[in-house]
Short mmCIF file of C-alpha atoms and ligand atoms in Angstrom, two decimals:
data_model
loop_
_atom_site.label_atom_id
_atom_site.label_comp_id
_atom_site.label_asym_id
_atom_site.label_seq_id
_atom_site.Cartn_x
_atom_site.Cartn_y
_atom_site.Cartn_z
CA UNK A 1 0.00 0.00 0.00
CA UNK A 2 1.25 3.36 -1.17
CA UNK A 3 0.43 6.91 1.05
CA UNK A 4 -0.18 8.99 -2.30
CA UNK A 5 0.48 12.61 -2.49
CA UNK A 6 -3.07 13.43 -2.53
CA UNK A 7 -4.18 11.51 1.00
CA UNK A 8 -6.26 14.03 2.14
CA UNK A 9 -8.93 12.88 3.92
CA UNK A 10 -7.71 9.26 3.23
CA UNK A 11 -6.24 6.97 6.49
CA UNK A 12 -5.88 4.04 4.82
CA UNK A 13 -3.33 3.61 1.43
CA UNK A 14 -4.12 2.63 -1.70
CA UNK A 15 -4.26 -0.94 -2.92
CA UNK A 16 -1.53 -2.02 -5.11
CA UNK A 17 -4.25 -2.98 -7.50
CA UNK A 18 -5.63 -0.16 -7.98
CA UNK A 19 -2.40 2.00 -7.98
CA UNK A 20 -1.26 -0.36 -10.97
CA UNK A 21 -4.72 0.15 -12.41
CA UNK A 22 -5.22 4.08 -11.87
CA UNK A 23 -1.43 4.90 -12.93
CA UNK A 24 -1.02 7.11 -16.63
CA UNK A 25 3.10 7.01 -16.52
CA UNK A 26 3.53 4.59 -18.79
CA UNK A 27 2.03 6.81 -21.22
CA UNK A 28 2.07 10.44 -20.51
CA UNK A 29 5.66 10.28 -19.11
CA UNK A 30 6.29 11.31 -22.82
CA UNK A 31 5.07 14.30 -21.75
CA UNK A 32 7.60 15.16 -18.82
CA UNK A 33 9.42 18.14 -21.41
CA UNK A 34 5.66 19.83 -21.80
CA UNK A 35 4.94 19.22 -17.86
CA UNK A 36 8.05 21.08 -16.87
CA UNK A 37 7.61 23.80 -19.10
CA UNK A 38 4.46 24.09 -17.85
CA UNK A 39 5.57 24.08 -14.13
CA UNK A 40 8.44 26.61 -15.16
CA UNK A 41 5.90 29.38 -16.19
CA UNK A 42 3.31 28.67 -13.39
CA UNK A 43 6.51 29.00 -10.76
CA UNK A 44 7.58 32.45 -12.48
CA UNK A 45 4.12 33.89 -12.43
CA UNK A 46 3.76 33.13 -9.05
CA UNK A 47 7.18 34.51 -8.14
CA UNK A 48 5.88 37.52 -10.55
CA UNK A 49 2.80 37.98 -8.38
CA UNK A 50 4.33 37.86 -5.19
CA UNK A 51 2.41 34.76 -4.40
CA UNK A 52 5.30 32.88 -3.48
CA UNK A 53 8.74 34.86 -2.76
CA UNK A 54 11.28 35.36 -5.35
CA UNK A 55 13.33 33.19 -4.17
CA UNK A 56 11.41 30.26 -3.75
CA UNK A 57 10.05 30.96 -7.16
CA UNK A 58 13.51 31.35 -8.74
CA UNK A 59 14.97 27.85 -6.98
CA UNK A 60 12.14 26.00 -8.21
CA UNK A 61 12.29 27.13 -11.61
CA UNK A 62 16.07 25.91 -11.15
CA UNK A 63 15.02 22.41 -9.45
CA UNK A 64 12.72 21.83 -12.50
CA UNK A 65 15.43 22.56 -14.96
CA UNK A 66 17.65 20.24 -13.74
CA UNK A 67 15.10 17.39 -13.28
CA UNK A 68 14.91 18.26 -17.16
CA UNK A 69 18.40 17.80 -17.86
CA UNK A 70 18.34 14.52 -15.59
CA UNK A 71 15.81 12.89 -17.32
CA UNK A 72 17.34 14.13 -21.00
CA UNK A 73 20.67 12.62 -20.16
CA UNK A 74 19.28 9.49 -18.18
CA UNK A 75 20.25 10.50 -15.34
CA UNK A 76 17.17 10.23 -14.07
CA UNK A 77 14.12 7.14 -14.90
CA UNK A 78 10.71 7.69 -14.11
CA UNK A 79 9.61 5.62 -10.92
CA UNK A 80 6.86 3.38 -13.11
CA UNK A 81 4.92 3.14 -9.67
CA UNK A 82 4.17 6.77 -9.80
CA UNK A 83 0.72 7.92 -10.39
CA UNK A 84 1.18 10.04 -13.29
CA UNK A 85 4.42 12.16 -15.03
CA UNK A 86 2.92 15.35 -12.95
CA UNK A 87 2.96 13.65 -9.57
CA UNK A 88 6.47 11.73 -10.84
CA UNK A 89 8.10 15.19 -11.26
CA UNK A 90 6.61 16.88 -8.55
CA UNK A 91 7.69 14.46 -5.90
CA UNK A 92 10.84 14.38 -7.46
CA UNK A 93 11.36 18.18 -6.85
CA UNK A 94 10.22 17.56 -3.30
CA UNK A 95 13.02 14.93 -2.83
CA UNK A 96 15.02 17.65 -3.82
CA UNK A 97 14.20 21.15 -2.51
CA UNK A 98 12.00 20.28 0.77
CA UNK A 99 9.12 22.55 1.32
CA UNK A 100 10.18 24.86 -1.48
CA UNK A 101 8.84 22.10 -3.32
CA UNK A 102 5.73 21.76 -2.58
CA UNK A 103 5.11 25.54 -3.06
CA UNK A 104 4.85 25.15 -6.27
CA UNK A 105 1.51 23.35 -6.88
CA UNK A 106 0.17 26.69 -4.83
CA UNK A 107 -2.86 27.61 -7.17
CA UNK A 108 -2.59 24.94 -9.58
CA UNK A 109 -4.51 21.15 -10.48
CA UNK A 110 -3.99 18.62 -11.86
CA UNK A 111 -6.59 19.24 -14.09
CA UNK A 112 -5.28 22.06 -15.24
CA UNK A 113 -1.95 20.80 -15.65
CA UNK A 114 -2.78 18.21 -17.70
CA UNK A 115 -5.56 20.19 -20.44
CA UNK A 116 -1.73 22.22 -20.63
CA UNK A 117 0.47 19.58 -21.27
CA UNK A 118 -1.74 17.87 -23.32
CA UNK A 119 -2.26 20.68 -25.57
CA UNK A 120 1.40 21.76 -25.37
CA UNK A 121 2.31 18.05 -26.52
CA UNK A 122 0.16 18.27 -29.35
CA UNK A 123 1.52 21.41 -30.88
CA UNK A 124 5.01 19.93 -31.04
CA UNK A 125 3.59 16.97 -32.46
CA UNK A 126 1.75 18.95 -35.06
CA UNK A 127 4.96 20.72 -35.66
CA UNK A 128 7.05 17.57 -36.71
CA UNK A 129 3.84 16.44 -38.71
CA UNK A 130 3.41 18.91 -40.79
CA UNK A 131 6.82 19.29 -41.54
CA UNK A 132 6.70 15.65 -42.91
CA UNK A 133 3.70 16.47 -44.63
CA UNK A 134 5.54 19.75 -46.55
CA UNK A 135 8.38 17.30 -47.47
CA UNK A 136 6.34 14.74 -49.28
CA UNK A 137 4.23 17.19 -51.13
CA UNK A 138 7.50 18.70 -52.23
CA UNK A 139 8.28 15.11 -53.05
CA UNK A 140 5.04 15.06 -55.39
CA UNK A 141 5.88 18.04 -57.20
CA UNK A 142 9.49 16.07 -57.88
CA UNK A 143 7.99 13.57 -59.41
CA UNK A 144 5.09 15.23 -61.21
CA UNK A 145 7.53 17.65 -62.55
CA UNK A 146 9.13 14.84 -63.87
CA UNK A 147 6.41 13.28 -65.45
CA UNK A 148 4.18 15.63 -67.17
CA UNK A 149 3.97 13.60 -70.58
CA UNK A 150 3.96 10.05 -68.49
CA UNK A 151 0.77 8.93 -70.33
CA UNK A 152 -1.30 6.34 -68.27
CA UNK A 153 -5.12 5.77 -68.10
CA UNK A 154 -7.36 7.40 -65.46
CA UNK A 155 -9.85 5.27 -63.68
CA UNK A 156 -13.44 5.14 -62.88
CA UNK A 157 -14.79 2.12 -61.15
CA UNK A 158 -11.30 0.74 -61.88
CA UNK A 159 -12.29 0.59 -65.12
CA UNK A 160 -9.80 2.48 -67.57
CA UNK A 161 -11.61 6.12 -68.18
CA UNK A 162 -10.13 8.80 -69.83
CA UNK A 163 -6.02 9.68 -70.39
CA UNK A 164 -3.94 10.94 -67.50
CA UNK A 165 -0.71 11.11 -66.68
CA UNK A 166 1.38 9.92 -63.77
CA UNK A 167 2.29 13.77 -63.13
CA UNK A 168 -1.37 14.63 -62.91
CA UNK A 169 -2.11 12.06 -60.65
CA UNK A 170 0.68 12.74 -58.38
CA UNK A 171 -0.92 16.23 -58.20
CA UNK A 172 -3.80 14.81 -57.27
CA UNK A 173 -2.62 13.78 -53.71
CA UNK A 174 -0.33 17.12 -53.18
CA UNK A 175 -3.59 18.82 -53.00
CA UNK A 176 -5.31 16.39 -50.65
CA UNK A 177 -1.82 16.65 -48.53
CA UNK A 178 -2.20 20.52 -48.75
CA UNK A 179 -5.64 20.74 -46.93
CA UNK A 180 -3.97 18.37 -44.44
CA UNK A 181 -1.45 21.09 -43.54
CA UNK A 182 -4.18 23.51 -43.44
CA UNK A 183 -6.07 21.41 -41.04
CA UNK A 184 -3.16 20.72 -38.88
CA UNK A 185 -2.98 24.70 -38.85
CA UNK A 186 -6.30 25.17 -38.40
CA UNK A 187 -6.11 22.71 -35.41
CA UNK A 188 -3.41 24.40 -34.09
CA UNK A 189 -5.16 27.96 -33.59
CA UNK A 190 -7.88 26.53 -31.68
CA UNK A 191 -5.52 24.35 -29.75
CA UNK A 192 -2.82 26.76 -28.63
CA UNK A 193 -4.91 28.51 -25.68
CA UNK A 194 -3.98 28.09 -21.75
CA UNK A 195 -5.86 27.00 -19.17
CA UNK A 196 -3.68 27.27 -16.73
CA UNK A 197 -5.30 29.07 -13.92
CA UNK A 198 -8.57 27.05 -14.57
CA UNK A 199 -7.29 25.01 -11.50
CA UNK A 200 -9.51 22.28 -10.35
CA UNK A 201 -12.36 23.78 -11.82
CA UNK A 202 -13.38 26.93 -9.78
CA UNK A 203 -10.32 28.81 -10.67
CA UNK A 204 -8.71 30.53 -7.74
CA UNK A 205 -8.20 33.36 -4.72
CA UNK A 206 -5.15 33.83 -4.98
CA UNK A 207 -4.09 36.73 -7.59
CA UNK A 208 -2.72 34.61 -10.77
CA UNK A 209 -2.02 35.92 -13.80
CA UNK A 210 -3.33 34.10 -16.43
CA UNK A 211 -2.14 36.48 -19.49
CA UNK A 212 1.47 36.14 -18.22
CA UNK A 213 1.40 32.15 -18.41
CA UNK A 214 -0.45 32.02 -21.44
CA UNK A 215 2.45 34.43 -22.98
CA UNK A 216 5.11 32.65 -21.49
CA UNK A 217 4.29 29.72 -23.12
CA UNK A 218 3.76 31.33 -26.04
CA UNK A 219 -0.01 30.52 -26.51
CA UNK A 220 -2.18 33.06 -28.04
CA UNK A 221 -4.57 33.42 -25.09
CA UNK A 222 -6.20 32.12 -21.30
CA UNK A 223 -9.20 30.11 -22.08
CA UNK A 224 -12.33 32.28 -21.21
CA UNK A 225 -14.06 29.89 -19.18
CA UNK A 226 -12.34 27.75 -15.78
CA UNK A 227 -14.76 24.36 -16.62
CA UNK A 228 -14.11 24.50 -20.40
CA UNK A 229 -10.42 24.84 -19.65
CA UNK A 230 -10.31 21.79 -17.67
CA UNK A 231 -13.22 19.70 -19.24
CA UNK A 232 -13.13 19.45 -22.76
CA UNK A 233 -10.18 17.36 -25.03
CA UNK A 234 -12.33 18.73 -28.52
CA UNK A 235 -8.63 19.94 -29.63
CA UNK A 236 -7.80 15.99 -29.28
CA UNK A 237 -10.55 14.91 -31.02
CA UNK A 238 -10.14 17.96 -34.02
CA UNK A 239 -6.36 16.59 -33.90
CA UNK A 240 -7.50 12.80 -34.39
CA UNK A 241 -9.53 13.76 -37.28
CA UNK A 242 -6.60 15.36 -39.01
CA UNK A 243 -4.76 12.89 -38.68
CA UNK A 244 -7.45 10.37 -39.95
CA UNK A 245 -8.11 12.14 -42.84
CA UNK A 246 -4.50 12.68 -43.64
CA UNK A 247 -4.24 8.46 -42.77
CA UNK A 248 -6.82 8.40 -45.65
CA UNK A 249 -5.33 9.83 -48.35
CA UNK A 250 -2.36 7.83 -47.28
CA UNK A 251 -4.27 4.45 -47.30
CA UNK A 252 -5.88 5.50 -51.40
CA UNK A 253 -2.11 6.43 -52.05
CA UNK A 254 -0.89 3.04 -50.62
CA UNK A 255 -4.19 1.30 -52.09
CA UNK A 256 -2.76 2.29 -55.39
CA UNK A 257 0.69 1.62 -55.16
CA UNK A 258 0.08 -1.99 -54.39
CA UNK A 259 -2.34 -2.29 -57.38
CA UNK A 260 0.41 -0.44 -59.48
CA UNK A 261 3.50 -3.06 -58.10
CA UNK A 262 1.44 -6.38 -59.02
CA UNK A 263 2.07 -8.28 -62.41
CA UNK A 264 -1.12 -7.06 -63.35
CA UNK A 265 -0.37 -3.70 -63.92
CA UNK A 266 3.07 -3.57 -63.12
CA UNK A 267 3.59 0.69 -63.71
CA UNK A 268 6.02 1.17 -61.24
CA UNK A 269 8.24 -1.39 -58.88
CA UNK A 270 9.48 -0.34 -55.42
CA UNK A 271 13.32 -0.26 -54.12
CA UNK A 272 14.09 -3.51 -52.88
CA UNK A 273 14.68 -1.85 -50.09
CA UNK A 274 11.32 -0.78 -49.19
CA UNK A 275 9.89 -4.21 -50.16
CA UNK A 276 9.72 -7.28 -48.24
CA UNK A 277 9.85 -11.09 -49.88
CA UNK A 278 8.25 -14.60 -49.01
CA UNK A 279 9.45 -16.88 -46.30
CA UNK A 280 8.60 -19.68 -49.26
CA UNK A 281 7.72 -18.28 -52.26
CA UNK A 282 11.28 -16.91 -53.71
CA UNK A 283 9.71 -15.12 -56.78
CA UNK A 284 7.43 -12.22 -54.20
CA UNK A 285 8.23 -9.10 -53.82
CA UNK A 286 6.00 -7.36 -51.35
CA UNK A 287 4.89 -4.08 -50.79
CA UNK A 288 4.09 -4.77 -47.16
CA UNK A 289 4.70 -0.77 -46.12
CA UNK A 290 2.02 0.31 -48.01
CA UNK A 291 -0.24 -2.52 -46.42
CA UNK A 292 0.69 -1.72 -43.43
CA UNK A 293 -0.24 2.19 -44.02
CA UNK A 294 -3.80 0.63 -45.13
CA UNK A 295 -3.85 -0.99 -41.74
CA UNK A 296 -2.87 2.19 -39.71
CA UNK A 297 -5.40 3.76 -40.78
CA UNK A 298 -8.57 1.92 -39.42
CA UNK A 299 -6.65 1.64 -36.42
CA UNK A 300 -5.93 5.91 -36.39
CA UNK A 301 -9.54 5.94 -37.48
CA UNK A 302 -11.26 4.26 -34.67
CA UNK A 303 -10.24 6.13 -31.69
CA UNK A 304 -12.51 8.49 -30.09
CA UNK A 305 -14.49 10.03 -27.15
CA UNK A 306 -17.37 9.98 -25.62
CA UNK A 307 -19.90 11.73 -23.46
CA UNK A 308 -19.11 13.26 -19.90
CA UNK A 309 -20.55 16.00 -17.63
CA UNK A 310 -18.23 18.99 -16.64
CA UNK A 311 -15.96 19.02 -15.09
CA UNK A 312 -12.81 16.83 -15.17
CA UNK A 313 -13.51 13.06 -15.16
CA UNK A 314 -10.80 10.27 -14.89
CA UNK A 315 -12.05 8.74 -17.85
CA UNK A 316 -10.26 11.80 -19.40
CA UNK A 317 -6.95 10.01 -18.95
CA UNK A 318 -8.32 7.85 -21.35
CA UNK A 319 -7.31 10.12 -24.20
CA UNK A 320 -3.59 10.19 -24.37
CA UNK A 321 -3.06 6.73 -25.67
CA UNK A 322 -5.63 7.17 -28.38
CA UNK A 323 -4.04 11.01 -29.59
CA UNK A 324 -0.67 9.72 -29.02
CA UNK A 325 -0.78 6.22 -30.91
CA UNK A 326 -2.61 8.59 -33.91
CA UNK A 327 0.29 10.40 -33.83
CA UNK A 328 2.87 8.41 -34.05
CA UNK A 329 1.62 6.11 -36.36
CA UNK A 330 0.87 9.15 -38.97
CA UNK A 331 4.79 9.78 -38.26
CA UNK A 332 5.69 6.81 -38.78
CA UNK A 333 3.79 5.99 -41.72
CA UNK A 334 5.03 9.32 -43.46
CA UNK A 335 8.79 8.59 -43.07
CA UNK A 336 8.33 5.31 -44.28
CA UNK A 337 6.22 6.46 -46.98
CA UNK A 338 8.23 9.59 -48.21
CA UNK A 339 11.35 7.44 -48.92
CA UNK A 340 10.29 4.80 -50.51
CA UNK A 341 8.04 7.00 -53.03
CA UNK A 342 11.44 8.50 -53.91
CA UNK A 343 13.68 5.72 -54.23
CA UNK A 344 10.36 3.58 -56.66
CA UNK A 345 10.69 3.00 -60.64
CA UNK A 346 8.19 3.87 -63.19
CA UNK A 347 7.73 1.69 -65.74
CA UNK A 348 6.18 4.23 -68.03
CA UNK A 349 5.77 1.97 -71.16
CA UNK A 350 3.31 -0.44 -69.54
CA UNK A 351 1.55 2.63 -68.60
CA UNK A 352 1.56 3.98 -72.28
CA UNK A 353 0.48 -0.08 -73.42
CA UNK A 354 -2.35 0.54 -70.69
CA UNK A 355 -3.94 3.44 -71.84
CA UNK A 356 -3.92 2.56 -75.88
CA UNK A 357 -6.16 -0.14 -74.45
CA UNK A 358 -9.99 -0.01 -72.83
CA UNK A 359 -10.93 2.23 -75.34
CA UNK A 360 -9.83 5.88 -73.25
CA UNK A 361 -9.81 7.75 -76.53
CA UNK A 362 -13.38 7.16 -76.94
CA UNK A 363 -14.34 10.22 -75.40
CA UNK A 364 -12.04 12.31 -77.64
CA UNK A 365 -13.59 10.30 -80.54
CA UNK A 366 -17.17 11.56 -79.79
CA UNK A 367 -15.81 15.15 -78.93
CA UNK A 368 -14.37 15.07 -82.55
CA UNK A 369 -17.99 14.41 -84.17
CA UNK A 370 -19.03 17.09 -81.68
CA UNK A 371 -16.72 19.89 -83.25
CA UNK A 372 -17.73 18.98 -86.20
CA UNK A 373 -21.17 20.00 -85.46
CA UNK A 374 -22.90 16.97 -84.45
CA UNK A 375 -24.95 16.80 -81.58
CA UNK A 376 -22.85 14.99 -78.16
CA UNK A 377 -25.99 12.58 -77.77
CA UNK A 378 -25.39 11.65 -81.02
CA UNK A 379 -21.98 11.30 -81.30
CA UNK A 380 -21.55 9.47 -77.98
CA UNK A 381 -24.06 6.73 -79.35
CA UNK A 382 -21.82 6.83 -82.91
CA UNK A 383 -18.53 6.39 -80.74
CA UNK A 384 -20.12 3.31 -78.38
CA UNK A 385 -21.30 1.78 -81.91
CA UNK A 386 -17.60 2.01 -83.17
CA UNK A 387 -16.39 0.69 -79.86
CA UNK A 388 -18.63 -2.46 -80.02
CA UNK A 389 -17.42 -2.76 -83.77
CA UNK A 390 -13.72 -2.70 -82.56
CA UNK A 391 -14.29 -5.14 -79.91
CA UNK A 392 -15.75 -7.62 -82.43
CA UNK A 393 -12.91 -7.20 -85.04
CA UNK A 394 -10.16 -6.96 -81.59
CA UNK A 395 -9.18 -3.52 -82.34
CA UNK A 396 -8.59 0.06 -81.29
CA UNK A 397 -10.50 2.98 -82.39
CA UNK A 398 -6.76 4.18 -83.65
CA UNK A 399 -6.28 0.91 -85.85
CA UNK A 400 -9.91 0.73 -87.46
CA UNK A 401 -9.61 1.75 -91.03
CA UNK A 402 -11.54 4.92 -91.88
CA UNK A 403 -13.78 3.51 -94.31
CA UNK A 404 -15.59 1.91 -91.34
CA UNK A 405 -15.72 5.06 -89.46
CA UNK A 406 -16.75 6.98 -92.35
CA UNK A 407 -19.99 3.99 -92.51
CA UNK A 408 -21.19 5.32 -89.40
CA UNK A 409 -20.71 9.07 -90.31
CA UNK A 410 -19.76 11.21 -93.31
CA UNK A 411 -18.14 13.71 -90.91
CA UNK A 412 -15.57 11.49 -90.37
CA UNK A 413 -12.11 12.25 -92.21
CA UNK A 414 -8.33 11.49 -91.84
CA UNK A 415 -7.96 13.80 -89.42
CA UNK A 416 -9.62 11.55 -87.00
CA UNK A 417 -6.59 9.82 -86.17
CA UNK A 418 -4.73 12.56 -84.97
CA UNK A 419 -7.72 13.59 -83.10
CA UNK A 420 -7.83 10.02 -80.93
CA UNK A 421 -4.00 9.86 -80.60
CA UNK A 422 -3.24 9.75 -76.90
CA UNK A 423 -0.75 12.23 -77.04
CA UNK A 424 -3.50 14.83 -78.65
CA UNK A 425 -5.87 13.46 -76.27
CA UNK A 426 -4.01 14.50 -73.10
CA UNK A 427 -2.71 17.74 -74.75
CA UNK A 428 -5.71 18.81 -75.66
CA UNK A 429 -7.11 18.53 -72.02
CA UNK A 430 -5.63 21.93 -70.96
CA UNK A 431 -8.96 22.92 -68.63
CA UNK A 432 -7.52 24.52 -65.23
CA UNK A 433 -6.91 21.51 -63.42
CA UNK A 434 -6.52 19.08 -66.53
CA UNK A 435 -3.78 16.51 -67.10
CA UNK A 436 -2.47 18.38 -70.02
CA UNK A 437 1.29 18.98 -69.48
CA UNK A 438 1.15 22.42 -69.41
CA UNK A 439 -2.01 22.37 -66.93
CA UNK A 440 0.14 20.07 -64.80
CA UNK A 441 2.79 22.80 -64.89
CA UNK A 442 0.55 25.17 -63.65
CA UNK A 443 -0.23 22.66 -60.88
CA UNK A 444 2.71 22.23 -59.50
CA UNK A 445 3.65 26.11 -59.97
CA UNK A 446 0.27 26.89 -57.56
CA UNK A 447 1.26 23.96 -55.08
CA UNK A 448 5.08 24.71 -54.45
CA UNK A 449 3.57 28.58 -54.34
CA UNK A 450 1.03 27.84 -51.50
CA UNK A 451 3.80 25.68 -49.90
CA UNK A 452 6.00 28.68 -49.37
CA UNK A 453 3.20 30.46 -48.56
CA UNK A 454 1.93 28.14 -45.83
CA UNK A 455 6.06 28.19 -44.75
CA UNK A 456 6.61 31.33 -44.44
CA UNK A 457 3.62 32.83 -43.91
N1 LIG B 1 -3.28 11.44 -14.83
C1 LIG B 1 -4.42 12.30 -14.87
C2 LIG B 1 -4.90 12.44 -16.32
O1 LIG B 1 -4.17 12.20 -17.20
C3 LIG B 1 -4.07 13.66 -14.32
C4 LIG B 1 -5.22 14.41 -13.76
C5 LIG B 1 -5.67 13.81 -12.50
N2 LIG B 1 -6.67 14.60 -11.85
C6 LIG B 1 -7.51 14.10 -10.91
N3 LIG B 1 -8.36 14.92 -10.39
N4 LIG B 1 -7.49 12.83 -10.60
O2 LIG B 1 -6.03 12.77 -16.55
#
């Protein structure tokens, strides 16, 4: 049986079971940085306020400090009996400084303390995301600057569509990727407020300054109200969505690359070393990173929070492992990912041999009547006639001899051809936001634009 820091009222210790069962250090000891930051700027507002005397205030902001340095070098291992990282460290400085000490939780709670560390976790952890995220969507415009005349098909229903290229498609996801930064950002404002000073719930007597914290720790604000500052984890939840959504474009990404690595479409192969083989079948090659990235994602996906009245509840320590595990699996996945995107192979002939088949010109072939004057009704119906006819003779709309196309319309001529070619049929598609090279330029001119923007601004 432990006597806990907290025996108030208690005579009798805890049991072991429950200690074991109640205890968060195993996983918000990863916040111990955030915690003592925190500490640092309560302890110099209170100094600041003449709540506590300068002195006091000054060796505790030195005790804290050092437990820093302690735990950075090793010095120092969290006692995994410990209640939580807050009651870890703060017994720790106790052990160290007597009664100065246990000044410091003077006009503090835990509940307050951990709404801050939480939140001050988070915005690191945002930080390093979105810096991954700017990387591989500077990786995209790489490789879609690279391949801005890589012909392949575009799919609906995984059935082969219309012409695209590989550049287009790339561009595709850097614009997904870019509203993930903007959430993250987005996130970020509504997360970066203090509510420190919210104490248990009530707030306090004692004269605190809440604008001096807040500052200190370089958040934009107090939070207004004492029970929303310790009550709600909505920046949590806005944070897990983020990161699901971002997890989602990842999984179609992944999705794709393992239909684009199989035999069956075989338009790009992976570095061997971002592929995995078969403990028996010595002719696999396996794109098991992008699997797993599939898997992440339900698991990123499925953690959440429910209902609770105000004001702090212990179910609340509930949310750390689901943020936390969101978060590092989104890291994870992206350095993985990022890598082995650069390092892959296109194979952009059997891309080319994909989309002269399934007909993708057909399209272009009805537009063609349709410039000539024809109704599109019409022509579509002309164009699936001359589709049918090619499938019975096994040909392409480009092979069929004109004679054929001129039976099913006079307005047909040799120009025709040209007009079907996949090259005209993808230059031609110079809409704003169309796989035409020089719409793909523009692309990738708007994306690495907003990226600086989004950098630097
Ligand atoms: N370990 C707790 C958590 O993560 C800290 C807050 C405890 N507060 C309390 N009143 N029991 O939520």
């Amino acid at each position: 049986m432990a006597e806990m820091m907290w025996a108030g009222r208690s005579s009798q210790g805890v049991d072991s079971r429950v200690n074991a069962f109640n205890s968060s250090i195993a996983f918000d000891g990863r916040m111990y940085k955030q915690d003592i930051q925190g500490s640092i700027a309560h302890a110099t507002m209170l100094g600041e306020q003449g709540i506590i005397s300068m002195s006091d205030s000054l060796e505790l902001i030195g005790g804290l400090k050092e437990i820093l340095a302690d735990i950075e070098s090793g010095k120092l291992q969290f006692d995994m009996t410990a209640e939580d990282i807050h009651m870890f460290i703060e017994a720790e400085l106790t052990k160290r400084l007597g009664d100065v000490g246990k000044r410091l939780h003077t006009s503090r709670s835990r509940n307050d303390q951990v709404a801050l560390d939480i939140r001050l976790y988070l915005r690191d952890a945002i930080g390093e995301l979105r810096e991954l995220v700017v990387s591989l969507v500077r990786v995209l415009c790489n490789i879609a600057d690279e391949n801005t005349e890589t012909i392949m098909p575009g799919y609906t229903h995984l059935q082969r569509a219309q012409p695209i290229t590989f550049g287009h498609h790339m561009m595709a996801y850097a614009q997904m990727l870019l509203r993930d930064i903007e959430r993250f950002d987005d996130t970020l404002r509504r997360m970066n407020v203090s509510p420190l000073g919210s104490c248990a719930l009530a707030g306090t007597t004692y004269h605190i300054n809440r604008d001096r914290t807040a500052e200190l720790l370089g958040m934009s604000a107090p939070m207004v109200n004492s029970l929303d500052g310790v009550s709600d984890r909505d920046f949590c939840i806005e944070l897990a969505s983020a990161i699901s959504i971002c997890m989602m474009h990842l999984s179609r990404f992944s999705e794709e690359i393992i239909m684009w690595c199989s035999w069956e479409f075989k338009f790009i192969e992976l570095s061997d070393r971002f592929s995995t083989g078969s403990s028996i079948m010595p002719q696999k090659k396996n794109p098991d990173v992008t699997e797993l990235i599939r898997g992440k994602t339900a698991r990123v996906i499925g953690d959440n929070m429910k209902g609770l009245p105000l004001a702090y509840n212990k179910d609340m320590q509930e949310d750390k492992e689901a943020i936390f595990d969101a978060v590092d699996n989104l890291k994870l996945c992206l350095t993985t990912f990022i890598p082995m995107l650069e390092t892959m192979t296109l194979y952009k002939d059997n891309m080319r041999r994909a989309a002269a088949k399934g007909f993708i010109n057909a399209t272009d072939c009805a537009d063609y009547l349709v410039k000539k004057g024809m109704p599109f009704r019409t022509a579509y119906k002309i164009t699936g006639g001359l589709v049918a006819h090619c499938i019975e003779l096994g040909t392409t709309l480009e092979e069929l001899p004109l004679a054929d196309y001129q039976k099913q319309s006079e307005l047909f001529t040799e120009d025709v051809y040209d007009a079907i070619s996949l090259d005209t049929c993808v230059k031609e598609r110079k809409s704003f936001g169309g796989p035409a090279p020089e719409s793909v330029k523009t692309q990738i001119a708007l994306t690495r634009k907003r990226l600086e923007e989004l950098c630097n601004g």
